[in-house]
Amino acid sequence: MADIDRLLDAVPLSPERSTLVDVGAGLGRVVLHAARRPYRQIVGVEISPALFEVAKENRAAYRGELACRDIRLVRADAAAFTFPRGDLVVYLYNPFRAEVLAPMLDRLGADRRRDVALVYHTPLERAAVDAHPAFELIADLGIGLVYLARREVHVPRRIIGRA
Ligand SMILES: C[S@@+](CC[C@H](N)C(=O)[O-])C[C@H]1O[C@@H](n2cnc3c(N)ncnc32)[C@H](O)[C@@H]1O
């Protein structure tokens, strides 16, 4: 759990304004631990029906601290998952190979109206993220990496040139 905290502490986005998505949520370990933080929403996406059922049981049995009240578990293939709108903290604990990761990064990096932090624990496919033009490495904690795809700031044309 200390690993999760160290990585989330390195994310420069306000939890209150962000949705955390654990891509490959397994038993719901990260979802429930992150719920001690005041994220706007937390979503766990898990492809395995068996793990998804156990994650739901773990969620129902959880009696620990809850600073986030909107916790969702979704059984889905991350490759087809539509990420929620708004600023995102995307948590990956080495869920899949670059063939799945790279198209997901393209989808996340294409929407430049928001900030997307990517927390990558055990980053076996880090080359795919390092090579992606939208994601900048902002922290290397040894156990994992934190990247940021920053929103594009648009300056309205009529303001340019005004004193
Ligand atoms: C190493 S576990 C991490 C579990 C959890 N995030 C944690 O840190 O405890 C990776 C998880 O990713 C899931 N996974 C693999 N491919 C996936 C996909 N395409 N979509 C959603 N989940 C996937 C696996 O079933 C597994 O539960």
PDB file of C-alpha atoms and ligand atoms in Angstrom:
ATOM      1  CA  MET A   1       0.000   0.000   0.000  1.00  0.00           C
ATOM      2  CA  ALA A   2       2.968   2.299   0.627  1.00  0.00           C
ATOM      3  CA  ASP A   3       3.793   1.981  -3.084  1.00  0.00           C
ATOM      4  CA  ILE A   4       0.334   3.182  -4.063  1.00  0.00           C
ATOM      5  CA  ASP A   5       0.607   6.168  -1.716  1.00  0.00           C
ATOM      6  CA  ARG A   6       4.049   7.166  -2.926  1.00  0.00           C
ATOM      7  CA  LEU A   7       2.898   7.064  -6.540  1.00  0.00           C
ATOM      8  CA  LEU A   8      -0.364   8.923  -5.932  1.00  0.00           C
ATOM      9  CA  ASP A   9       1.483  11.544  -3.861  1.00  0.00           C
ATOM     10  CA  ALA A  10       3.579  12.290  -6.969  1.00  0.00           C
ATOM     11  CA  VAL A  11       0.530  13.107  -9.115  1.00  0.00           C
ATOM     12  CA  PRO A  12       0.226  16.888  -9.542  1.00  0.00           C
ATOM     13  CA  LEU A  13      -3.564  16.928 -10.010  1.00  0.00           C
ATOM     14  CA  SER A  14      -6.115  17.797  -7.377  1.00  0.00           C
ATOM     15  CA  PRO A  15      -8.033  14.645  -6.350  1.00  0.00           C
ATOM     16  CA  GLU A  16     -11.237  16.654  -5.913  1.00  0.00           C
ATOM     17  CA  ARG A  17     -11.140  17.567  -9.606  1.00  0.00           C
ATOM     18  CA  SER A  18      -9.992  14.176 -10.909  1.00  0.00           C
ATOM     19  CA  THR A  19     -11.327  10.718 -11.606  1.00  0.00           C
ATOM     20  CA  LEU A  20      -8.970   7.859 -10.817  1.00  0.00           C
ATOM     21  CA  VAL A  21      -9.287   4.873 -13.138  1.00  0.00           C
ATOM     22  CA  ASP A  22      -7.500   1.665 -12.124  1.00  0.00           C
ATOM     23  CA  VAL A  23      -7.062  -0.081 -15.454  1.00  0.00           C
ATOM     24  CA  GLY A  24      -6.903  -3.767 -14.587  1.00  0.00           C
ATOM     25  CA  ALA A  25      -8.414  -3.463 -11.127  1.00  0.00           C
ATOM     26  CA  GLY A  26      -7.960  -7.105 -10.091  1.00  0.00           C
ATOM     27  CA  LEU A  27      -9.418  -7.621  -6.616  1.00  0.00           C
ATOM     28  CA  GLY A  28     -10.036  -3.896  -6.132  1.00  0.00           C
ATOM     29  CA  ARG A  29      -6.986  -3.325  -3.934  1.00  0.00           C
ATOM     30  CA  VAL A  30      -5.991   0.012  -5.503  1.00  0.00           C
ATOM     31  CA  VAL A  31      -9.595   1.172  -5.897  1.00  0.00           C
ATOM     32  CA  LEU A  32     -10.277   0.737  -2.183  1.00  0.00           C
ATOM     33  CA  HIS A  33      -6.950   2.121  -1.013  1.00  0.00           C
ATOM     34  CA  ALA A  34      -7.270   5.198  -3.250  1.00  0.00           C
ATOM     35  CA  ALA A  35     -10.761   5.791  -1.850  1.00  0.00           C
ATOM     36  CA  ARG A  36      -9.090   7.215   1.276  1.00  0.00           C
ATOM     37  CA  ARG A  37      -8.372  10.219  -0.938  1.00  0.00           C
ATOM     38  CA  PRO A  38     -11.081  12.672  -2.006  1.00  0.00           C
ATOM     39  CA  TYR A  39     -11.199  11.798  -5.719  1.00  0.00           C
ATOM     40  CA  ARG A  40     -14.284  13.021  -7.528  1.00  0.00           C
ATOM     41  CA  GLN A  41     -14.797   9.453  -8.690  1.00  0.00           C
ATOM     42  CA  ILE A  42     -12.885   6.158  -8.718  1.00  0.00           C
ATOM     43  CA  VAL A  43     -13.451   3.532 -11.398  1.00  0.00           C
ATOM     44  CA  GLY A  44     -11.954   0.053 -11.444  1.00  0.00           C
ATOM     45  CA  VAL A  45     -11.939  -1.650 -14.853  1.00  0.00           C
ATOM     46  CA  GLU A  46     -11.336  -5.404 -14.838  1.00  0.00           C
ATOM     47  CA  ILE A  47     -11.509  -7.869 -17.721  1.00  0.00           C
ATOM     48  CA  SER A  48     -11.700 -11.088 -15.689  1.00  0.00           C
ATOM     49  CA  PRO A  49     -15.255 -12.002 -14.630  1.00  0.00           C
ATOM     50  CA  ALA A  50     -13.940 -13.986 -11.646  1.00  0.00           C
ATOM     51  CA  LEU A  51     -11.727 -11.161 -10.355  1.00  0.00           C
ATOM     52  CA  PHE A  52     -14.494  -8.649 -11.021  1.00  0.00           C
ATOM     53  CA  GLU A  53     -16.878 -10.649  -8.782  1.00  0.00           C
ATOM     54  CA  VAL A  54     -14.314 -10.800  -5.965  1.00  0.00           C
ATOM     55  CA  ALA A  55     -13.627  -7.054  -6.346  1.00  0.00           C
ATOM     56  CA  LYS A  56     -17.350  -6.391  -5.939  1.00  0.00           C
ATOM     57  CA  GLU A  57     -17.420  -8.544  -2.793  1.00  0.00           C
ATOM     58  CA  ASN A  58     -14.380  -6.716  -1.429  1.00  0.00           C
ATOM     59  CA  ARG A  59     -16.057  -3.381  -2.122  1.00  0.00           C
ATOM     60  CA  ALA A  60     -19.227  -4.484  -0.325  1.00  0.00           C
ATOM     61  CA  ALA A  61     -17.234  -5.733   2.677  1.00  0.00           C
ATOM     62  CA  TYR A  62     -14.975  -2.666   2.887  1.00  0.00           C
ATOM     63  CA  ARG A  63     -15.357  -0.773   6.155  1.00  0.00           C
ATOM     64  CA  GLY A  64     -12.242   1.410   5.965  1.00  0.00           C
ATOM     65  CA  GLU A  65     -11.908   5.118   5.481  1.00  0.00           C
ATOM     66  CA  LEU A  66     -13.836   6.572   2.518  1.00  0.00           C
ATOM     67  CA  ALA A  67     -13.063  10.083   1.321  1.00  0.00           C
ATOM     68  CA  CYS A  68     -14.388   9.258  -2.159  1.00  0.00           C
ATOM     69  CA  ARG A  69     -18.063   8.363  -2.232  1.00  0.00           C
ATOM     70  CA  ASP A  70     -18.405   7.566  -5.936  1.00  0.00           C
ATOM     71  CA  ILE A  71     -16.708   4.205  -6.485  1.00  0.00           C
ATOM     72  CA  ARG A  72     -17.542   2.095  -9.525  1.00  0.00           C
ATOM     73  CA  LEU A  73     -16.382  -1.304 -10.699  1.00  0.00           C
ATOM     74  CA  VAL A  74     -16.771  -2.084 -14.384  1.00  0.00           C
ATOM     75  CA  ARG A  75     -16.225  -5.430 -16.061  1.00  0.00           C
ATOM     76  CA  ALA A  76     -14.719  -4.485 -19.395  1.00  0.00           C
ATOM     77  CA  ASP A  77     -11.735  -4.858 -21.667  1.00  0.00           C
ATOM     78  CA  ALA A  78      -9.706  -1.684 -21.190  1.00  0.00           C
ATOM     79  CA  ALA A  79      -9.128  -1.650 -24.952  1.00  0.00           C
ATOM     80  CA  ALA A  80     -12.819  -0.842 -25.447  1.00  0.00           C
ATOM     81  CA  PHE A  81     -13.406   1.210 -22.303  1.00  0.00           C
ATOM     82  CA  THR A  82     -14.604   4.810 -22.683  1.00  0.00           C
ATOM     83  CA  PHE A  83     -12.791   6.898 -20.090  1.00  0.00           C
ATOM     84  CA  PRO A  84     -14.853   9.412 -18.084  1.00  0.00           C
ATOM     85  CA  ARG A  85     -14.643  13.080 -19.002  1.00  0.00           C
ATOM     86  CA  GLY A  86     -12.527  15.552 -17.040  1.00  0.00           C
ATOM     87  CA  ASP A  87      -9.084  15.280 -15.485  1.00  0.00           C
ATOM     88  CA  LEU A  88      -7.910  11.701 -15.057  1.00  0.00           C
ATOM     89  CA  VAL A  89      -5.460   9.756 -12.949  1.00  0.00           C
ATOM     90  CA  VAL A  90      -4.971   6.483 -14.818  1.00  0.00           C
ATOM     91  CA  TYR A  91      -3.376   3.796 -12.644  1.00  0.00           C
ATOM     92  CA  LEU A  92      -1.711   0.791 -14.253  1.00  0.00           C
ATOM     93  CA  TYR A  93      -0.077  -2.081 -12.417  1.00  0.00           C
ATOM     94  CA  ASN A  94       1.492  -3.639 -15.473  1.00  0.00           C
ATOM     95  CA  PRO A  95      -1.861  -4.974 -16.747  1.00  0.00           C
ATOM     96  CA  PHE A  96      -0.954  -5.665 -20.367  1.00  0.00           C
ATOM     97  CA  ARG A  97       1.597  -5.535 -23.154  1.00  0.00           C
ATOM     98  CA  ALA A  98       2.420  -2.626 -25.440  1.00  0.00           C
ATOM     99  CA  GLU A  99       0.002  -3.878 -28.131  1.00  0.00           C
ATOM    100  CA  VAL A 100      -2.889  -2.953 -25.816  1.00  0.00           C
ATOM    101  CA  LEU A 101      -1.180  -0.089 -23.994  1.00  0.00           C
ATOM    102  CA  ALA A 102      -0.146   1.969 -27.034  1.00  0.00           C
ATOM    103  CA  PRO A 103      -3.667   2.385 -28.528  1.00  0.00           C
ATOM    104  CA  MET A 104      -4.968   3.264 -25.065  1.00  0.00           C
ATOM    105  CA  LEU A 105      -2.314   5.982 -24.750  1.00  0.00           C
ATOM    106  CA  ASP A 106      -3.362   7.323 -28.159  1.00  0.00           C
ATOM    107  CA  ARG A 107      -6.959   7.603 -26.997  1.00  0.00           C
ATOM    108  CA  LEU A 108      -5.990   9.240 -23.708  1.00  0.00           C
ATOM    109  CA  GLY A 109      -3.526  11.616 -25.324  1.00  0.00           C
ATOM    110  CA  ALA A 110      -5.924  12.683 -28.083  1.00  0.00           C
ATOM    111  CA  ASP A 111      -8.202  14.685 -25.785  1.00  0.00           C
ATOM    112  CA  ARG A 112      -6.117  17.789 -25.008  1.00  0.00           C
ATOM    113  CA  ARG A 113      -8.921  19.538 -23.121  1.00  0.00           C
ATOM    114  CA  ARG A 114      -7.913  17.828 -19.897  1.00  0.00           C
ATOM    115  CA  ASP A 115      -4.926  16.743 -17.846  1.00  0.00           C
ATOM    116  CA  VAL A 116      -4.192  13.028 -17.753  1.00  0.00           C
ATOM    117  CA  ALA A 117      -1.758  11.658 -15.186  1.00  0.00           C
ATOM    118  CA  LEU A 118      -0.570   8.130 -15.860  1.00  0.00           C
ATOM    119  CA  VAL A 119       0.688   6.186 -12.856  1.00  0.00           C
ATOM    120  CA  TYR A 120       2.576   3.112 -14.041  1.00  0.00           C
ATOM    121  CA  HIS A 121       3.574   0.576 -11.363  1.00  0.00           C
ATOM    122  CA  THR A 122       6.090  -2.057 -12.517  1.00  0.00           C
ATOM    123  CA  PRO A 123       6.387  -0.392 -15.916  1.00  0.00           C
ATOM    124  CA  LEU A 124       7.529  -3.283 -18.071  1.00  0.00           C
ATOM    125  CA  GLU A 125       6.259  -1.556 -21.222  1.00  0.00           C
ATOM    126  CA  ARG A 126       7.537   1.913 -20.342  1.00  0.00           C
ATOM    127  CA  ALA A 127       9.097   2.294 -23.804  1.00  0.00           C
ATOM    128  CA  ALA A 128       5.578   2.712 -25.208  1.00  0.00           C
ATOM    129  CA  VAL A 129       4.877   5.623 -22.854  1.00  0.00           C
ATOM    130  CA  ASP A 130       8.338   7.173 -23.171  1.00  0.00           C
ATOM    131  CA  ALA A 131       7.876   7.210 -26.960  1.00  0.00           C
ATOM    132  CA  HIS A 132       4.429   8.784 -26.825  1.00  0.00           C
ATOM    133  CA  PRO A 133       4.459  12.502 -27.721  1.00  0.00           C
ATOM    134  CA  ALA A 134       1.606  13.452 -25.355  1.00  0.00           C
ATOM    135  CA  PHE A 135       3.085  11.996 -22.152  1.00  0.00           C
ATOM    136  CA  GLU A 136       5.933  13.593 -20.196  1.00  0.00           C
ATOM    137  CA  LEU A 137       7.713  11.698 -17.417  1.00  0.00           C
ATOM    138  CA  ILE A 138       7.411  13.747 -14.230  1.00  0.00           C
ATOM    139  CA  ALA A 139       8.466  11.255 -11.522  1.00  0.00           C
ATOM    140  CA  ASP A 140      10.533   8.069 -11.371  1.00  0.00           C
ATOM    141  CA  LEU A 141      10.096   6.372  -8.003  1.00  0.00           C
ATOM    142  CA  GLY A 142      11.848   3.134  -8.872  1.00  0.00           C
ATOM    143  CA  ILE A 143       8.759   1.014  -8.200  1.00  0.00           C
ATOM    144  CA  GLY A 144       6.850   3.026 -10.760  1.00  0.00           C
ATOM    145  CA  LEU A 145       6.643   6.075 -12.976  1.00  0.00           C
ATOM    146  CA  VAL A 146       4.307   9.033 -13.195  1.00  0.00           C
ATOM    147  CA  TYR A 147       3.637  10.736 -16.525  1.00  0.00           C
ATOM    148  CA  LEU A 148       1.509  13.750 -17.376  1.00  0.00           C
ATOM    149  CA  ALA A 149      -0.304  14.637 -20.601  1.00  0.00           C
ATOM    150  CA  ARG A 150      -1.111  18.285 -20.073  1.00  0.00           C
ATOM    151  CA  ARG A 151      -4.162  20.002 -21.435  1.00  0.00           C
ATOM    152  CA  GLU A 152      -3.614  22.465 -24.261  1.00  0.00           C
ATOM    153  CA  VAL A 153      -4.187  26.038 -23.196  1.00  0.00           C
ATOM    154  CA  HIS A 154      -6.137  27.997 -25.793  1.00  0.00           C
ATOM    155  CA  VAL A 155      -5.786  31.770 -25.808  1.00  0.00           C
ATOM    156  CA  PRO A 156      -8.865  33.395 -27.364  1.00  0.00           C
ATOM    157  CA  ARG A 157      -7.844  35.269 -30.552  1.00  0.00           C
ATOM    158  CA  ARG A 158      -9.469  38.557 -29.556  1.00  0.00           C
ATOM    159  CA  ILE A 159      -7.236  38.806 -26.458  1.00  0.00           C
ATOM    160  CA  ILE A 160      -3.985  38.476 -28.429  1.00  0.00           C
ATOM    161  CA  GLY A 161      -2.401  41.899 -28.936  1.00  0.00           C
ATOM    162  CA  ARG A 162      -4.400  43.723 -26.252  1.00  0.00           C
ATOM    163  CA  ALA A 163      -2.443  45.759 -23.748  1.00  0.00           C
TER     164      ALA A 163
HETATM  165  C1  LIG B   1      -1.132  -6.989 -11.925  1.00  0.00           C
HETATM  166  S1  LIG B   1      -2.895  -6.986 -11.792  1.00  0.00           S
HETATM  167  C2  LIG B   1      -3.166  -5.464 -10.941  1.00  0.00           C
HETATM  168  C3  LIG B   1      -4.401  -5.450 -10.081  1.00  0.00           C
HETATM  169  C4  LIG B   1      -4.623  -4.136  -9.288  1.00  0.00           C
HETATM  170  N1  LIG B   1      -4.558  -2.956 -10.130  1.00  0.00           N
HETATM  171  C5  LIG B   1      -3.610  -4.016  -8.168  1.00  0.00           C
HETATM  172  O1  LIG B   1      -2.676  -3.213  -8.290  1.00  0.00           O
HETATM  173  O2  LIG B   1      -3.767  -4.734  -7.171  1.00  0.00           O
HETATM  174  C6  LIG B   1      -3.377  -6.611 -13.483  1.00  0.00           C
HETATM  175  C7  LIG B   1      -4.854  -6.797 -13.769  1.00  0.00           C
HETATM  176  O3  LIG B   1      -5.141  -6.353 -15.078  1.00  0.00           O
HETATM  177  C8  LIG B   1      -6.205  -7.130 -15.591  1.00  0.00           C
HETATM  178  N2  LIG B   1      -6.240  -6.959 -17.068  1.00  0.00           N
HETATM  179  C9  LIG B   1      -5.402  -7.500 -17.977  1.00  0.00           C
HETATM  180  N3  LIG B   1      -5.753  -7.112 -19.232  1.00  0.00           N
HETATM  181  C10 LIG B   1      -6.840  -6.315 -19.100  1.00  0.00           C
HETATM  182  C11 LIG B   1      -7.661  -5.606 -20.029  1.00  0.00           C
HETATM  183  N4  LIG B   1      -7.420  -5.646 -21.355  1.00  0.00           N
HETATM  184  N5  LIG B   1      -8.697  -4.876 -19.553  1.00  0.00           N
HETATM  185  C12 LIG B   1      -8.949  -4.819 -18.217  1.00  0.00           C
HETATM  186  N6  LIG B   1      -8.206  -5.472 -17.282  1.00  0.00           N
HETATM  187  C13 LIG B   1      -7.154  -6.207 -17.723  1.00  0.00           C
HETATM  188  C14 LIG B   1      -5.860  -8.535 -15.106  1.00  0.00           C
HETATM  189  O4  LIG B   1      -6.984  -9.401 -15.154  1.00  0.00           O
HETATM  190  C15 LIG B   1      -5.373  -8.220 -13.699  1.00  0.00           C
HETATM  191  O5  LIG B   1      -6.428  -8.300 -12.777  1.00  0.00           O
END
